[in-house]
Coordinates of C-alpha atoms in Angstrom, one line a residue:
X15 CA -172.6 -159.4 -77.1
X16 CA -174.0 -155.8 -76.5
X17 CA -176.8 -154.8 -79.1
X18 CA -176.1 -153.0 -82.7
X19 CA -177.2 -149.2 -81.2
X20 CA -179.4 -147.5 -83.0
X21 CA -180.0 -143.8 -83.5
X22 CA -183.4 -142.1 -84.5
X23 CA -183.2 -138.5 -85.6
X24 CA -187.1 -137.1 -86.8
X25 CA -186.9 -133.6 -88.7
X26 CA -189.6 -131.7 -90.5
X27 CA -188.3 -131.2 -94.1
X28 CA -185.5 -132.1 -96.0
X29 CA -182.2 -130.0 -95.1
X30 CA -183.5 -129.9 -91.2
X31 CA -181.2 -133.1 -90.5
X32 CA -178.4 -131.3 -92.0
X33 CA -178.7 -128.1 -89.9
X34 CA -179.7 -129.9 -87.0
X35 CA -177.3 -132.6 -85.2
X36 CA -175.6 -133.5 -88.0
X37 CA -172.0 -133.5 -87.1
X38 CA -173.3 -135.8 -83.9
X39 CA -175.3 -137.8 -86.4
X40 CA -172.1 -138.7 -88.4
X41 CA -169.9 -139.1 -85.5
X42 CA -172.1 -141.8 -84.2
X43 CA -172.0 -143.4 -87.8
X44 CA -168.6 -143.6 -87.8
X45 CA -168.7 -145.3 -84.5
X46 CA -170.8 -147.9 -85.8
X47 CA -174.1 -147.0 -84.8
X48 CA -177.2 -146.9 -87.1
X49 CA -178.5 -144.1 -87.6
X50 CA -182.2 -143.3 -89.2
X51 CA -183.3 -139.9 -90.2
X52 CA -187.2 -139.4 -90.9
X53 CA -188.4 -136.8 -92.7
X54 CA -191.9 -136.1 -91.7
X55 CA -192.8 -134.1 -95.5
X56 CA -191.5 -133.6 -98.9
X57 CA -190.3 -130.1 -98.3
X58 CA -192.6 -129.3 -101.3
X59 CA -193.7 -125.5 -100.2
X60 CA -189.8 -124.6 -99.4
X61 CA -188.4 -121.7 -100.2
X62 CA -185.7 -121.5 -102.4
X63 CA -182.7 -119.5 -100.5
X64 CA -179.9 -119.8 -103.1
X65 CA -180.2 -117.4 -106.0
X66 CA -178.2 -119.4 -108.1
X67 CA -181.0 -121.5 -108.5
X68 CA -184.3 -119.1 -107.9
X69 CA -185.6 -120.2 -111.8
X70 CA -188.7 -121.0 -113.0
X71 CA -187.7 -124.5 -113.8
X72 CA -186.5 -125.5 -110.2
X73 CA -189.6 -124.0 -109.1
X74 CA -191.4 -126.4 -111.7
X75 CA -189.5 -129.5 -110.2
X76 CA -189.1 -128.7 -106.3
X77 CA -190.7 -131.6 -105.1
X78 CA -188.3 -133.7 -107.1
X79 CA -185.1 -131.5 -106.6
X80 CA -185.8 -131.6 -102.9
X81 CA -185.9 -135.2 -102.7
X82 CA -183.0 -135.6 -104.7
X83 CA -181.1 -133.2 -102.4
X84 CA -182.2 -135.3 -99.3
X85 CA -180.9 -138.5 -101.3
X86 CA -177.4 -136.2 -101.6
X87 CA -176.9 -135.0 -97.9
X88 CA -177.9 -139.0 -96.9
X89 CA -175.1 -140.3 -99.1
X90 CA -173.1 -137.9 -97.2
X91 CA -173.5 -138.4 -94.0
X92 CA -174.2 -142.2 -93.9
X93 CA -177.0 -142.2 -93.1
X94 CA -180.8 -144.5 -93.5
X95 CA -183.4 -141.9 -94.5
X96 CA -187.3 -142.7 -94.4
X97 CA -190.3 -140.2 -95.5
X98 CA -193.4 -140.0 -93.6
X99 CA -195.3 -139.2 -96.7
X100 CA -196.6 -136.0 -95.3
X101 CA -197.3 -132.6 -97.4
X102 CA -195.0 -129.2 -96.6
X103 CA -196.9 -126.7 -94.9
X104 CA -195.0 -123.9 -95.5
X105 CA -194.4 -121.4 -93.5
X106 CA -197.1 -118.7 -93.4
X107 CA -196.3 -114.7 -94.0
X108 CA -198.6 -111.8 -93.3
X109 CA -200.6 -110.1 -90.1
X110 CA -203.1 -111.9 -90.1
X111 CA -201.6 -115.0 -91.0
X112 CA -203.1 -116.8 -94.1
X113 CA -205.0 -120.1 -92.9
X114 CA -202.6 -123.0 -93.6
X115 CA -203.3 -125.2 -97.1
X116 CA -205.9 -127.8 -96.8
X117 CA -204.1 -131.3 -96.2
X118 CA -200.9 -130.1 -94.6
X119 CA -198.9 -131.8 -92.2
X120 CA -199.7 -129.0 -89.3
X121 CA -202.9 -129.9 -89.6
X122 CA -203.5 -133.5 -89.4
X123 CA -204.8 -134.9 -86.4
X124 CA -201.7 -135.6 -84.1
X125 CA -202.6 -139.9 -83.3
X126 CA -203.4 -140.2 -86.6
X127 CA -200.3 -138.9 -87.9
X128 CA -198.6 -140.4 -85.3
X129 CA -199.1 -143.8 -86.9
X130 CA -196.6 -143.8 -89.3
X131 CA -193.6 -142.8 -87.2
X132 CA -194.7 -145.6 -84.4
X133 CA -194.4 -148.2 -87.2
X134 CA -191.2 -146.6 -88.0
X135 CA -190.4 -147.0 -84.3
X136 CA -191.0 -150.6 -83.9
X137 CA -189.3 -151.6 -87.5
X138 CA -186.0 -149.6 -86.4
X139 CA -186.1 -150.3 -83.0
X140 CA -184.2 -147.2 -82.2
X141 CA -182.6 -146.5 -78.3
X142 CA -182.4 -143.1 -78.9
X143 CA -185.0 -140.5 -80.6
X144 CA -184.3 -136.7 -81.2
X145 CA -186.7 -134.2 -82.9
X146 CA -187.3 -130.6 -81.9
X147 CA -188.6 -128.7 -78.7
X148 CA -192.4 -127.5 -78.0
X149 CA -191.8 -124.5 -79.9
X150 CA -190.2 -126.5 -82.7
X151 CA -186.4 -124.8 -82.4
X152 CA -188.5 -122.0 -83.8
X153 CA -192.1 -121.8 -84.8
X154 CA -192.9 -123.1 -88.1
X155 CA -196.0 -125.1 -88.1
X156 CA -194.2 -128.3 -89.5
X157 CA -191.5 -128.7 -86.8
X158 CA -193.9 -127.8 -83.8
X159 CA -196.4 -130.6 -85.2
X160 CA -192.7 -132.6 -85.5
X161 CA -192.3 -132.3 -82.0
X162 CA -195.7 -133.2 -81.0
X163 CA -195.7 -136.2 -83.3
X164 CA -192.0 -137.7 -82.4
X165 CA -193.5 -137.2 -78.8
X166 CA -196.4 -139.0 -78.8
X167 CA -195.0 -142.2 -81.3
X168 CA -192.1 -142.0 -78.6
X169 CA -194.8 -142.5 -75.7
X170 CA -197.1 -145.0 -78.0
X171 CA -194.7 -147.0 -79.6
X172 CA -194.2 -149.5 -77.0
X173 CA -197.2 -149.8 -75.3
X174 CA -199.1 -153.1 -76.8
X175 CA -202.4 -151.5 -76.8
X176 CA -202.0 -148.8 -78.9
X177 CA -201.1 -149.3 -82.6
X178 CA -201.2 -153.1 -82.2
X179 CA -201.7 -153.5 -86.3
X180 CA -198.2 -151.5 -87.1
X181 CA -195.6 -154.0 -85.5
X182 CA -194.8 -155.8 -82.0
X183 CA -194.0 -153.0 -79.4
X184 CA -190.5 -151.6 -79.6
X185 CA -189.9 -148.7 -76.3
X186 CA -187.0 -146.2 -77.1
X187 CA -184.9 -145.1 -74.3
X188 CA -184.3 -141.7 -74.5
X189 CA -186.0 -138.6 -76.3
X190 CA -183.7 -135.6 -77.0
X191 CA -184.8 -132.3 -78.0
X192 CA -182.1 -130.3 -80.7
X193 CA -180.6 -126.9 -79.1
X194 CA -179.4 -125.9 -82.3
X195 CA -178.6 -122.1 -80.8
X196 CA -178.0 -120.5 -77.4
X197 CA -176.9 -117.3 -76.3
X198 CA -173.8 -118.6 -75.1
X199 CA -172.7 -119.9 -78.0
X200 CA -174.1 -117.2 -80.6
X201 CA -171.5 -115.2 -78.3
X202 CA -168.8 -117.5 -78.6
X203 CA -168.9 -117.4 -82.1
X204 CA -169.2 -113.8 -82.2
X205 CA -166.3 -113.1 -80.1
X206 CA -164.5 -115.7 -81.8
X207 CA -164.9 -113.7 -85.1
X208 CA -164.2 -110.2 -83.8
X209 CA -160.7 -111.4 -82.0
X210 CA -160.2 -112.7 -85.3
X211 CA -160.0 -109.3 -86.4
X212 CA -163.3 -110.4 -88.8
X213 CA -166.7 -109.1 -88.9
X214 CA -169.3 -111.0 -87.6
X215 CA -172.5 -112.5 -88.5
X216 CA -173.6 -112.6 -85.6
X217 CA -173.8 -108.8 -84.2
X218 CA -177.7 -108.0 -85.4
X219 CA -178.6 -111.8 -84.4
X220 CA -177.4 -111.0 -80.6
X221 CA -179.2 -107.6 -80.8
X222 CA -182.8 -109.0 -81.6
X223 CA -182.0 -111.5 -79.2
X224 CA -182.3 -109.4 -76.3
X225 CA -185.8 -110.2 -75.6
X226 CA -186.0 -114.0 -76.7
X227 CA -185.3 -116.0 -73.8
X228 CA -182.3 -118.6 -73.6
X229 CA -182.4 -122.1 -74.1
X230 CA -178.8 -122.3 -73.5
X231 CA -179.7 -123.4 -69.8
X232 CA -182.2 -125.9 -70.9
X233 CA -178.9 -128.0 -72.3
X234 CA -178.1 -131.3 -70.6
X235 CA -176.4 -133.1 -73.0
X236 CA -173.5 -131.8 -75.4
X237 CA -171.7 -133.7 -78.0
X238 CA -168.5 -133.4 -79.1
X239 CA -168.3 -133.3 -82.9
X240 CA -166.1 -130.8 -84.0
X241 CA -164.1 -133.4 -86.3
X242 CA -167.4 -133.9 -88.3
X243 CA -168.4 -130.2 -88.6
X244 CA -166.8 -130.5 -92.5
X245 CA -169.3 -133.5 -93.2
X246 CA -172.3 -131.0 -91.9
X247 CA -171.6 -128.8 -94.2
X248 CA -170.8 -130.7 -96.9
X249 CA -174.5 -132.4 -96.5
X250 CA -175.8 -128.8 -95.9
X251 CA -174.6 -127.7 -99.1
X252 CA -176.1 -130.8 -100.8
X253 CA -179.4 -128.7 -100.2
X254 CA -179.1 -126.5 -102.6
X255 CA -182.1 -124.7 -103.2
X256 CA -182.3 -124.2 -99.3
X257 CA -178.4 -122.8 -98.8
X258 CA -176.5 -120.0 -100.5
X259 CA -173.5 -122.1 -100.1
X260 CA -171.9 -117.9 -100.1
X261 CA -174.2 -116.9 -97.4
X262 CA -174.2 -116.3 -93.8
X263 CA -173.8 -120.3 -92.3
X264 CA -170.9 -120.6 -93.7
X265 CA -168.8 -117.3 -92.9
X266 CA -167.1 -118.3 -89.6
X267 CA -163.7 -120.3 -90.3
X268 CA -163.7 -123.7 -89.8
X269 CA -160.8 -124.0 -87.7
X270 CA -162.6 -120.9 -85.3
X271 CA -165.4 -123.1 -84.8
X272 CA -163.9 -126.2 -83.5
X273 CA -162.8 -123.6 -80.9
X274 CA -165.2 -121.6 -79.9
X275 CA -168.1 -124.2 -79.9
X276 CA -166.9 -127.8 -80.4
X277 CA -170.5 -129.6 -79.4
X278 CA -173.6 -129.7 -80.5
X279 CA -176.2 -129.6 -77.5
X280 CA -179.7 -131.4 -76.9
X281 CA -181.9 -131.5 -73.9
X282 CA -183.2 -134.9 -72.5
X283 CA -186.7 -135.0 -72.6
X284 CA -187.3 -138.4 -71.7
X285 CA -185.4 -141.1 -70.2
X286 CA -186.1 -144.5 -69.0
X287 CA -182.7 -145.3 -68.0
X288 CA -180.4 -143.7 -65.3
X289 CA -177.9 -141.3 -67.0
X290 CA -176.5 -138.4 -64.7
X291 CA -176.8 -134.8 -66.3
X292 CA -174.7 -133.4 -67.3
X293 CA -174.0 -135.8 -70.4
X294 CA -171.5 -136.1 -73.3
X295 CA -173.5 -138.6 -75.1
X296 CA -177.0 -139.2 -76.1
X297 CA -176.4 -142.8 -75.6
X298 CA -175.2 -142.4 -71.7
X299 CA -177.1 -145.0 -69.6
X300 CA -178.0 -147.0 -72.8
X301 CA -174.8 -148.6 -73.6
X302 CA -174.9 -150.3 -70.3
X303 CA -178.3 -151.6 -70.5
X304 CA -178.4 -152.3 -74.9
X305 CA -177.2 -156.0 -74.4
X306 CA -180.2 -156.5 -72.4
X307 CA -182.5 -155.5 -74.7

């Protein structure tokens, strides 16, 4: 019999796993795989986006609101969920920027902090990992220290020699980067709205765009998941200090996303199994070897 495949998805804060590959996330747990999210801190220096709930006393409790979102959005998209232990950095404002608080996650040493998530690695034995890109999707000093964690507990965590007091070795397969947004399908969307004879969220995005660069052509690997974008969002709005469920995510129709953009996309970062690119599923190449294993 093949093996029971298992998913690893390692985000920054929680609400990041349901922004970020969530409809793939629930599509592979309806398939029957197991699926892990890791949430590397506590989310504790968030902001709080929806002013429905901008009050003293949630500020008072966010720690513990926070974690009881992340226990919501896990519930609904059927998902395991693990914390790293590690404390928000926040994200810091100002020219010069302020120095980051003392302790934070974006500033622990990366092997050090590395340690947790290999003994994560090797008790979850995932085939697949997916975090975030060099720059972190986009730079917030908790998901580029993300990335360079997940990358270096990815390279660490089967190797015999390193870590040998956090669990016998366990190698994933394949390391995924989340391309949450391209150009491409920003403009899908947009057009999408505007043939819709609706206005667009999207119109000032695309014009600051215009000297970003793309990561549309850095995609190899794009999931098709429109039938779970409902269960993204419901787990989105399960964040509630972090989403105005009124605001700008969820002002394109349902129905006109499934058109216009029915994947979500990832780049393959690592691979140590043969899986031609393009791909249509982040387990392409494993299935065929998981009964080894």
């Amino acid at each position: 019999m093949a093996e029971q495949l298992r998913l690893m998805a390692v985000h920054a804060h929680p609400d990041d796993e349901s922004s970020k590959g969530a409809a793939t996330m629930a599509k592979y747990v309806a398939e029957g795989v197991d699926v892990l999210v890791v949430t590397c801190t506590g989310g504790e220096r968030g902001s709080v986006l929806n002013p429905k709930l901008d009050r003293p006393d949630v500020w008072a409790n966010i720690g513990e609101i926070r974690r009881a979102e992340m226990d919501a959005a896990r519930a609904i998209l059927g998902v395991e969920q693990a914390w790293l232990g590690f404390v928000d950095s926040g994200l810091p404002e100002g020219d010069p920027l302020p120095p980051l608080p003392e302790g934070c996650f974006a500033l622990q040493d990366v092997e050090v902090a590395a340690g947790p998530l290999v003994r994560l690695m090797r008790e979850f034995r995932p085939h697949v990992v997916t975090t975030y890109d060099e720059e972190g999707g986009y730079p917030h000093p908790d998901h580029i220290m993300c990335h360079k964690v997940t990358v270096a507990a990815f390279e660490a965590a089967g190797d015999p020699e390193r870590f040998p007091e956090l669990g016998a070795p366990w190698q994933p397969l394949k390391l995924y980067y989340d391309i949450g947004f391209s150009k491409a399908k920003i403009m899908a969307l947009h057009e999408g709205m505007l043939a819709a004879g609706k206005e667009s969220p999207y119109e000032e995005w695309l014009k600051r765009w215009e000297d970003r660069p793309d990561k549309g052509p850095r995609i190899t690997t794009r999931v098709e998941c429109s039938e779970y974008f409902p269960v993204r969002d419901d787990a989105l709005r399960a964040h509630a200090t972090q989403v105005d469920p009124d605001g700008f995510w969820f002002h394109v129709p349902m129905e006109l996303q499934r058109r216009a953009w029915p994947t979500e996309d990832f780049e393959l970062a690592r691979s140590l199994v043969d899986s031609p690119l393009p791909e249509s599923d982040l387990f392409a190449g494993v299935r065929e070897t998981a009964h080894a294993r």
